[in-house]
Amino acid sequence: MKSGFISILGKPNVGKSSLMNALIGEKVSIVSPKAQTTRDRINGILTTDEYQMIFVDTPGVHKPKNRLGEYMEKCVRTSTDGVDAIVIVLDVTRKVTEADEAFIEKYLAGAAPVFVALNKVDESSYERVYPIIDKLSYLTRAEEGRNAVRDIIPTSAKKRKNIDVLKKCLADVLPEGPMYYPADEITDKSERYMIVEIIREKALILLNDEIPHGIGVEVRTMFFDEHGTAHMSVDIVAEKESHKSIIIGAGGEKLKMIAERARKDVENLIGHKVYMELFVKVRENWRNDALVMSDVGYDSKKG
Ligand code: GDP
Ligand code: MG
């Protein structure tokens, strides 16, 4: 049996969470068109007869501006300690910069094998992807003080292009090891945590840029009735009164849409019918408040 931890790194919005979900074949981490939606570190688990891969999805690398930002950054720093492989994700629809190259080189100084995924090839062309491979090819040769990139793999998380190729590359470098998690587990996070993430995802997508990252989600109560239907009461925590009305929307339309979309995904997740009530509460400055942060699912002391 082979097993190991694989860190997925890269700038916000390049498709790290999408790639992890594609590798696992299930939606474990939330995906949104907005940067920095993955706030916490989340492990996704893929178990086959030959191996167990534990993917560590990280928040995008960025400069912290508040307590939540600091926590996110800490999650990234600790997520490459002692991992067995690293996948650095670049978005081929954007320019590959010197900073991207420096970022890759930094990890090549460590012991873990590094792979580069050139993601979103479905939105690009051979003419655009090839020069990027060419530009980065010097990194596939080892140099004094750094290892070589093991492979540069054009991928599409969305269209599932080369996902199996990437998986095979990773399987090849995995060390012998134990099963860290039961074979049927796909994430280290609790059901409640996943529910929070689903609701946050729907809210972020539906709210567009109206409320930049200013919401928390808290599952207040959850129980199953005699018919097996899950009843949950959930709070969306906003920073300001003005945000509250945006989240609720005219005639409560927006909140209804968030609840309806979230309900479907939560039903898929838990395999039960779901009855979901959403409330919006205002807690000023929740992102800088350690107590409220742990309340809405982020433990500022761990990581
Ligand atoms: P992260 O911030 O790096 O975790 O990125 P996400 O996985 O949240 O994805 C950011 C955005 O890019 C979302 O809108 C995704 O749907 C989109 N995306 C991710 N992978 C692909 C891909 O392979 N092709 C295309 N066209 N879009 C993608
Ligand atoms: Mg993400």
Tab-separated table of C-alpha atoms and ligand atoms in Angstrom:
chain	number	residue	atom	x	y	z
A	1	MET	CA	0.000	0.000	0.000
A	2	LYS	CA	1.222	3.473	-0.874
A	3	SER	CA	-0.031	6.607	0.781
A	4	GLY	CA	0.851	10.210	1.268
A	5	PHE	CA	-0.057	13.846	1.560
A	6	ILE	CA	-0.145	16.049	-1.512
A	7	SER	CA	-0.316	19.814	-1.231
A	8	ILE	CA	-2.139	21.812	-3.922
A	9	LEU	CA	-0.712	25.311	-4.144
A	10	GLY	CA	-1.135	28.390	-6.297
A	11	LYS	CA	-2.614	31.833	-6.588
A	12	PRO	CA	-6.268	32.458	-5.799
A	13	ASN	CA	-8.739	31.402	-8.490
A	14	VAL	CA	-6.395	29.231	-10.566
A	15	GLY	CA	-8.561	26.174	-9.883
A	16	LYS	CA	-6.926	24.445	-6.911
A	17	SER	CA	-10.183	23.404	-5.301
A	18	SER	CA	-11.660	22.363	-8.651
A	19	LEU	CA	-8.602	20.260	-9.370
A	20	MET	CA	-8.800	18.551	-6.011
A	21	ASN	CA	-12.472	17.792	-6.556
A	22	ALA	CA	-11.680	16.406	-10.018
A	23	LEU	CA	-8.907	14.199	-8.639
A	24	ILE	CA	-11.183	12.810	-5.956
A	25	GLY	CA	-14.194	12.641	-8.236
A	26	GLU	CA	-16.439	14.276	-5.664
A	27	LYS	CA	-17.076	17.796	-4.598
A	28	VAL	CA	-15.096	18.191	-1.430
A	29	SER	CA	-13.908	21.756	-1.569
A	30	ILE	CA	-15.938	24.784	-2.518
A	31	VAL	CA	-15.407	26.440	-5.862
A	32	SER	CA	-16.433	29.927	-6.831
A	33	PRO	CA	-15.499	32.477	-9.456
A	34	LYS	CA	-14.257	34.709	-6.643
A	35	ALA	CA	-10.753	34.647	-5.250
A	36	GLN	CA	-10.046	33.255	-1.821
A	37	THR	CA	-13.163	31.292	-1.218
A	38	THR	CA	-11.258	28.451	0.370
A	39	ARG	CA	-10.601	29.879	3.804
A	40	ASP	CA	-9.403	26.896	5.682
A	41	ARG	CA	-7.157	24.037	4.825
A	42	ILE	CA	-9.206	21.067	3.721
A	43	ASN	CA	-8.081	17.538	3.128
A	44	GLY	CA	-9.653	15.519	0.332
A	45	ILE	CA	-9.050	11.790	0.339
A	46	LEU	CA	-8.785	9.402	-2.601
A	47	THR	CA	-8.469	5.707	-1.820
A	48	THR	CA	-7.961	2.946	-4.382
A	49	ASP	CA	-6.715	-0.643	-4.064
A	50	GLU	CA	-3.153	0.558	-4.528
A	51	TYR	CA	-2.948	3.845	-2.689
A	52	GLN	CA	-4.453	6.505	-0.513
A	53	MET	CA	-3.810	10.099	-1.546
A	54	ILE	CA	-4.621	12.862	0.873
A	55	PHE	CA	-4.863	16.158	-0.947
A	56	VAL	CA	-4.386	19.320	1.042
A	57	ASP	CA	-6.312	22.146	-0.577
A	58	THR	CA	-5.134	25.516	0.573
A	59	PRO	CA	-6.386	29.053	0.456
A	60	GLY	CA	-4.730	31.043	-2.307
A	61	VAL	CA	-1.454	32.705	-1.506
A	62	HIS	CA	-1.991	36.358	-0.723
A	63	LYS	CA	-1.113	39.069	1.762
A	64	PRO	CA	-3.133	38.956	4.986
A	65	LYS	CA	-5.142	42.044	5.880
A	66	ASN	CA	-6.995	40.883	8.961
A	67	ARG	CA	-7.219	38.027	11.451
A	68	LEU	CA	-9.012	35.786	8.983
A	69	GLY	CA	-6.354	36.562	6.379
A	70	GLU	CA	-3.572	35.740	8.827
A	71	TYR	CA	-5.212	32.461	9.622
A	72	MET	CA	-5.533	31.618	5.923
A	73	GLU	CA	-1.884	32.376	5.370
A	74	LYS	CA	-0.847	30.188	8.306
A	75	CYS	CA	-2.810	27.351	6.721
A	76	VAL	CA	-0.725	27.659	3.551
A	77	ARG	CA	2.592	27.797	5.374
A	78	THR	CA	1.934	24.680	7.413
A	79	SER	CA	0.423	22.769	4.527
A	80	THR	CA	3.754	22.004	2.842
A	81	ASP	CA	5.570	20.720	5.938
A	82	GLY	CA	6.373	17.074	5.439
A	83	VAL	CA	4.153	16.504	2.407
A	84	ASP	CA	5.025	13.750	-0.067
A	85	ALA	CA	4.308	15.734	-3.216
A	86	ILE	CA	3.351	19.226	-4.267
A	87	VAL	CA	1.131	20.277	-7.151
A	88	ILE	CA	1.549	23.909	-8.133
A	89	VAL	CA	-1.387	25.123	-10.191
A	90	LEU	CA	-1.107	27.878	-12.782
A	91	ASP	CA	-3.961	29.318	-14.810
A	92	VAL	CA	-3.082	29.252	-18.531
A	93	THR	CA	-5.600	31.942	-19.311
A	94	ARG	CA	-3.449	34.360	-17.340
A	95	LYS	CA	0.128	35.449	-17.916
A	96	VAL	CA	2.772	33.322	-16.235
A	97	THR	CA	4.951	35.804	-14.393
A	98	GLU	CA	8.389	35.828	-12.813
A	99	ALA	CA	6.646	35.679	-9.467
A	100	ASP	CA	5.048	32.391	-10.563
A	101	GLU	CA	8.451	31.030	-11.520
A	102	ALA	CA	9.974	32.172	-8.233
A	103	PHE	CA	7.095	30.522	-6.400
A	104	ILE	CA	7.809	27.198	-8.125
A	105	GLU	CA	11.555	27.498	-7.496
A	106	LYS	CA	10.957	28.049	-3.813
A	107	TYR	CA	9.334	24.642	-3.503
A	108	LEU	CA	11.989	22.979	-5.651
A	109	ALA	CA	14.480	23.690	-2.879
A	110	GLY	CA	12.546	21.295	-0.622
A	111	ALA	CA	12.538	17.516	-0.693
A	112	ALA	CA	9.008	16.843	-1.969
A	113	PRO	CA	8.587	16.187	-5.710
A	114	VAL	CA	6.933	19.127	-7.441
A	115	PHE	CA	4.464	18.907	-10.339
A	116	VAL	CA	3.088	21.867	-12.225
A	117	ALA	CA	-0.492	21.751	-13.480
A	118	LEU	CA	-1.295	24.222	-16.249
A	119	ASN	CA	-4.985	24.440	-15.566
A	120	LYS	CA	-7.966	25.699	-17.600
A	121	VAL	CA	-6.623	24.418	-20.926
A	122	ASP	CA	-10.247	24.093	-22.013
A	123	GLU	CA	-10.278	27.880	-22.259
A	124	SER	CA	-6.984	28.053	-24.081
A	125	SER	CA	-5.292	26.638	-27.146
A	126	TYR	CA	-2.176	24.709	-28.047
A	127	GLU	CA	-0.697	27.960	-29.373
A	128	ARG	CA	-1.018	29.537	-25.962
A	129	VAL	CA	-0.156	26.563	-23.779
A	130	TYR	CA	2.965	25.491	-25.628
A	131	PRO	CA	4.928	28.734	-25.036
A	132	ILE	CA	4.173	28.420	-21.319
A	133	ILE	CA	5.553	24.885	-21.251
A	134	ASP	CA	8.552	26.141	-23.171
A	135	LYS	CA	9.069	29.030	-20.768
A	136	LEU	CA	8.963	26.748	-17.760
A	137	SER	CA	10.967	23.900	-19.256
A	138	TYR	CA	14.240	25.057	-17.645
A	139	LEU	CA	12.620	24.147	-14.331
A	140	THR	CA	12.405	20.500	-15.406
A	141	ARG	CA	16.206	20.328	-15.212
A	142	ALA	CA	17.792	20.145	-11.769
A	143	GLU	CA	20.283	22.814	-10.813
A	144	GLU	CA	22.643	23.539	-7.965
A	145	GLY	CA	20.461	24.115	-4.912
A	146	ARG	CA	17.178	22.958	-6.379
A	147	ASN	CA	15.458	19.899	-7.727
A	148	ALA	CA	13.719	19.604	-11.071
A	149	VAL	CA	9.998	19.931	-11.645
A	150	ARG	CA	8.930	16.317	-12.199
A	151	ASP	CA	6.365	17.090	-14.832
A	152	ILE	CA	4.392	19.936	-16.334
A	153	ILE	CA	0.870	18.756	-17.046
A	154	PRO	CA	-1.765	20.742	-18.948
A	155	THR	CA	-5.073	20.069	-17.190
A	156	SER	CA	-8.677	21.044	-17.156
A	157	ALA	CA	-10.394	20.498	-13.853
A	158	LYS	CA	-13.630	21.542	-15.493
A	159	LYS	CA	-13.491	19.180	-18.484
A	160	ARG	CA	-11.500	16.518	-16.622
A	161	LYS	CA	-8.583	16.708	-19.041
A	162	ASN	CA	-5.413	14.892	-17.971
A	163	ILE	CA	-6.720	14.352	-14.469
A	164	ASP	CA	-5.799	10.671	-14.729
A	165	VAL	CA	-2.355	11.591	-16.030
A	166	LEU	CA	-1.779	13.806	-13.012
A	167	LYS	CA	-3.079	11.082	-10.726
A	168	LYS	CA	-0.691	8.556	-12.256
A	169	CYS	CA	2.280	10.932	-11.819
A	170	LEU	CA	1.382	11.378	-8.185
A	171	ALA	CA	0.875	7.644	-7.597
A	172	ASP	CA	4.369	7.045	-8.975
A	173	VAL	CA	6.018	9.203	-6.331
A	174	LEU	CA	3.937	8.145	-3.337
A	175	PRO	CA	5.920	6.328	-0.661
A	176	GLU	CA	4.870	3.075	0.979
A	177	GLY	CA	2.587	3.940	3.835
A	178	PRO	CA	-0.476	3.130	5.917
A	179	MET	CA	-4.104	4.057	5.323
A	180	TYR	CA	-4.553	7.266	7.247
A	181	TYR	CA	-8.307	7.371	6.785
A	182	PRO	CA	-11.044	4.754	6.288
A	183	ALA	CA	-11.419	3.834	2.594
A	184	ASP	CA	-14.884	5.384	2.265
A	185	GLU	CA	-13.959	8.784	3.656
A	186	ILE	CA	-13.495	11.590	1.123
A	187	THR	CA	-12.640	14.409	3.503
A	188	ASP	CA	-11.333	14.989	6.999
A	189	LYS	CA	-13.981	17.601	7.609
A	190	SER	CA	-17.230	16.966	9.434
A	191	GLU	CA	-20.630	16.928	7.775
A	192	ARG	CA	-21.507	20.136	9.572
A	193	TYR	CA	-18.401	21.797	8.205
A	194	MET	CA	-19.276	20.657	4.688
A	195	ILE	CA	-22.793	22.047	5.057
A	196	VAL	CA	-21.344	25.395	6.108
A	197	GLU	CA	-19.061	25.371	3.077
A	198	ILE	CA	-21.896	24.560	0.677
A	199	ILE	CA	-24.021	27.417	1.971
A	200	ARG	CA	-21.055	29.782	1.835
A	201	GLU	CA	-20.404	28.752	-1.749
A	202	LYS	CA	-23.993	29.414	-2.858
A	203	ALA	CA	-24.060	32.734	-1.050
A	204	LEU	CA	-20.758	33.868	-2.559
A	205	ILE	CA	-21.874	32.971	-6.059
A	206	LEU	CA	-25.298	34.580	-5.768
A	207	LEU	CA	-24.037	37.707	-4.048
A	208	ASN	CA	-21.401	38.339	-6.714
A	209	ASP	CA	-19.163	41.130	-5.499
A	210	GLU	CA	-21.756	42.802	-3.357
A	211	ILE	CA	-20.301	41.560	-0.086
A	212	PRO	CA	-16.575	40.934	-0.390
A	213	HIS	CA	-15.958	37.920	1.844
A	214	GLY	CA	-17.988	39.416	4.639
A	215	ILE	CA	-20.143	36.442	5.534
A	216	GLY	CA	-19.886	33.599	7.966
A	217	VAL	CA	-22.206	30.630	8.195
A	218	GLU	CA	-23.250	28.754	11.273
A	219	VAL	CA	-25.441	25.670	11.510
A	220	ARG	CA	-27.546	26.359	14.614
A	221	THR	CA	-29.580	23.190	14.871
A	222	MET	CA	-29.836	20.016	12.859
A	223	PHE	CA	-31.998	16.984	13.542
A	224	PHE	CA	-33.646	14.145	11.646
A	225	ASP	CA	-37.378	13.539	11.951
A	226	GLU	CA	-39.079	10.129	11.908
A	227	HIS	CA	-39.243	10.176	8.082
A	228	GLY	CA	-35.479	10.678	7.826
A	229	THR	CA	-35.758	14.292	6.729
A	230	ALA	CA	-32.986	16.529	8.037
A	231	HIS	CA	-34.181	19.807	9.494
A	232	MET	CA	-31.586	22.494	9.813
A	233	SER	CA	-31.606	26.030	10.956
A	234	VAL	CA	-28.700	28.053	9.703
A	235	ASP	CA	-27.437	31.574	10.358
A	236	ILE	CA	-25.656	33.650	7.775
A	237	VAL	CA	-23.523	36.133	9.671
A	238	ALA	CA	-23.054	39.519	8.019
A	239	GLU	CA	-20.782	42.357	9.028
A	240	LYS	CA	-23.224	45.218	8.531
A	241	GLU	CA	-26.948	45.967	8.576
A	242	SER	CA	-26.667	47.080	4.942
A	243	HIS	CA	-25.239	43.667	4.025
A	244	LYS	CA	-28.141	41.963	5.698
A	245	SER	CA	-30.675	43.465	3.319
A	246	ILE	CA	-28.494	42.613	0.321
A	247	ILE	CA	-28.321	38.978	1.401
A	248	ILE	CA	-32.069	38.802	1.951
A	249	GLY	CA	-32.787	40.559	-1.340
A	250	ALA	CA	-36.019	42.104	-2.544
A	251	GLY	CA	-38.930	40.161	-1.142
A	252	GLY	CA	-36.490	37.641	0.341
A	253	GLU	CA	-35.708	36.345	-3.147
A	254	LYS	CA	-31.943	36.107	-2.777
A	255	LEU	CA	-32.027	34.270	0.526
A	256	LYS	CA	-34.592	31.875	-0.925
A	257	MET	CA	-32.305	31.148	-3.870
A	258	ILE	CA	-29.304	30.557	-1.620
A	259	ALA	CA	-31.352	28.166	0.504
A	260	GLU	CA	-32.778	26.327	-2.491
A	261	ARG	CA	-29.413	25.777	-4.177
A	262	ALA	CA	-27.710	24.833	-0.922
A	263	ARG	CA	-30.505	22.436	-0.028
A	264	LYS	CA	-29.937	20.410	-3.199
A	265	ASP	CA	-26.198	20.033	-2.589
A	266	VAL	CA	-26.691	19.227	1.081
A	267	GLU	CA	-29.222	16.536	0.132
A	268	ASN	CA	-26.603	15.026	-2.165
A	269	LEU	CA	-23.992	15.224	0.565
A	270	ILE	CA	-25.953	13.589	3.337
A	271	GLY	CA	-28.293	11.423	1.273
A	272	HIS	CA	-31.418	12.605	3.072
A	273	LYS	CA	-34.204	15.006	2.291
A	274	VAL	CA	-33.391	18.399	3.729
A	275	TYR	CA	-35.562	21.130	5.119
A	276	MET	CA	-33.447	24.229	5.553
A	277	GLU	CA	-34.251	27.509	7.255
A	278	LEU	CA	-31.818	30.367	6.700
A	279	PHE	CA	-31.566	33.450	8.904
A	280	VAL	CA	-29.359	36.490	8.510
A	281	LYS	CA	-27.686	37.973	11.573
A	282	VAL	CA	-25.434	40.975	11.909
A	283	ARG	CA	-22.244	40.838	13.933
A	284	GLU	CA	-19.995	43.766	13.286
A	285	ASN	CA	-16.360	43.089	12.610
A	286	TRP	CA	-16.753	39.324	12.852
A	287	ARG	CA	-13.634	38.730	10.801
A	288	ASN	CA	-11.410	40.245	13.451
A	289	ASP	CA	-13.187	38.662	16.352
A	290	ALA	CA	-11.548	35.384	17.406
A	291	LEU	CA	-14.629	34.289	19.291
A	292	VAL	CA	-17.022	34.819	16.445
A	293	MET	CA	-14.552	33.284	14.031
A	294	SER	CA	-14.459	30.003	15.900
A	295	ASP	CA	-18.222	30.272	16.138
A	296	VAL	CA	-18.591	30.346	12.388
A	297	GLY	CA	-16.197	27.507	11.822
A	298	TYR	CA	-12.649	28.884	11.846
A	299	ASP	CA	-10.397	28.129	14.755
A	300	SER	CA	-7.845	30.945	14.841
A	301	LYS	CA	-5.550	29.059	17.190
A	302	LYS	CA	-5.010	25.950	15.116
A	303	GLY	CA	-3.077	25.541	11.889
B	1	GDP	P1	-9.031	28.186	-6.306
B	1	GDP	O1	-9.257	29.547	-5.739
B	1	GDP	O2	-7.630	28.058	-6.842
B	1	GDP	O3	-9.383	27.080	-5.365
B	1	GDP	O4	-9.979	28.067	-7.601
B	1	GDP	P2	-11.425	27.384	-7.737
B	1	GDP	O5	-11.284	25.915	-7.832
B	1	GDP	O6	-12.343	27.934	-6.686
B	1	GDP	O7	-11.835	27.904	-9.193
B	1	GDP	C1	-11.866	29.285	-9.501
B	1	GDP	C2	-12.692	29.499	-10.755
B	1	GDP	O8	-12.059	28.893	-11.875
B	1	GDP	C3	-14.088	28.891	-10.678
B	1	GDP	O9	-14.987	29.745	-11.338
B	1	GDP	C4	-13.928	27.578	-11.438
B	1	GDP	O10	-15.137	27.125	-11.988
B	1	GDP	C5	-12.913	27.962	-12.507
B	1	GDP	N1	-12.128	26.809	-12.973
B	1	GDP	C6	-11.425	25.946	-12.222
B	1	GDP	N2	-10.824	25.008	-12.997
B	1	GDP	C7	-11.159	25.294	-14.270
B	1	GDP	C8	-10.836	24.687	-15.550
B	1	GDP	O11	-10.138	23.687	-15.671
B	1	GDP	N3	-11.351	25.310	-16.642
B	1	GDP	C9	-12.132	26.428	-16.567
B	1	GDP	N4	-12.597	26.943	-17.694
B	1	GDP	N5	-12.450	27.006	-15.400
B	1	GDP	C10	-11.979	26.454	-14.265
B	2	MG	MG	-9.997	27.092	-3.410
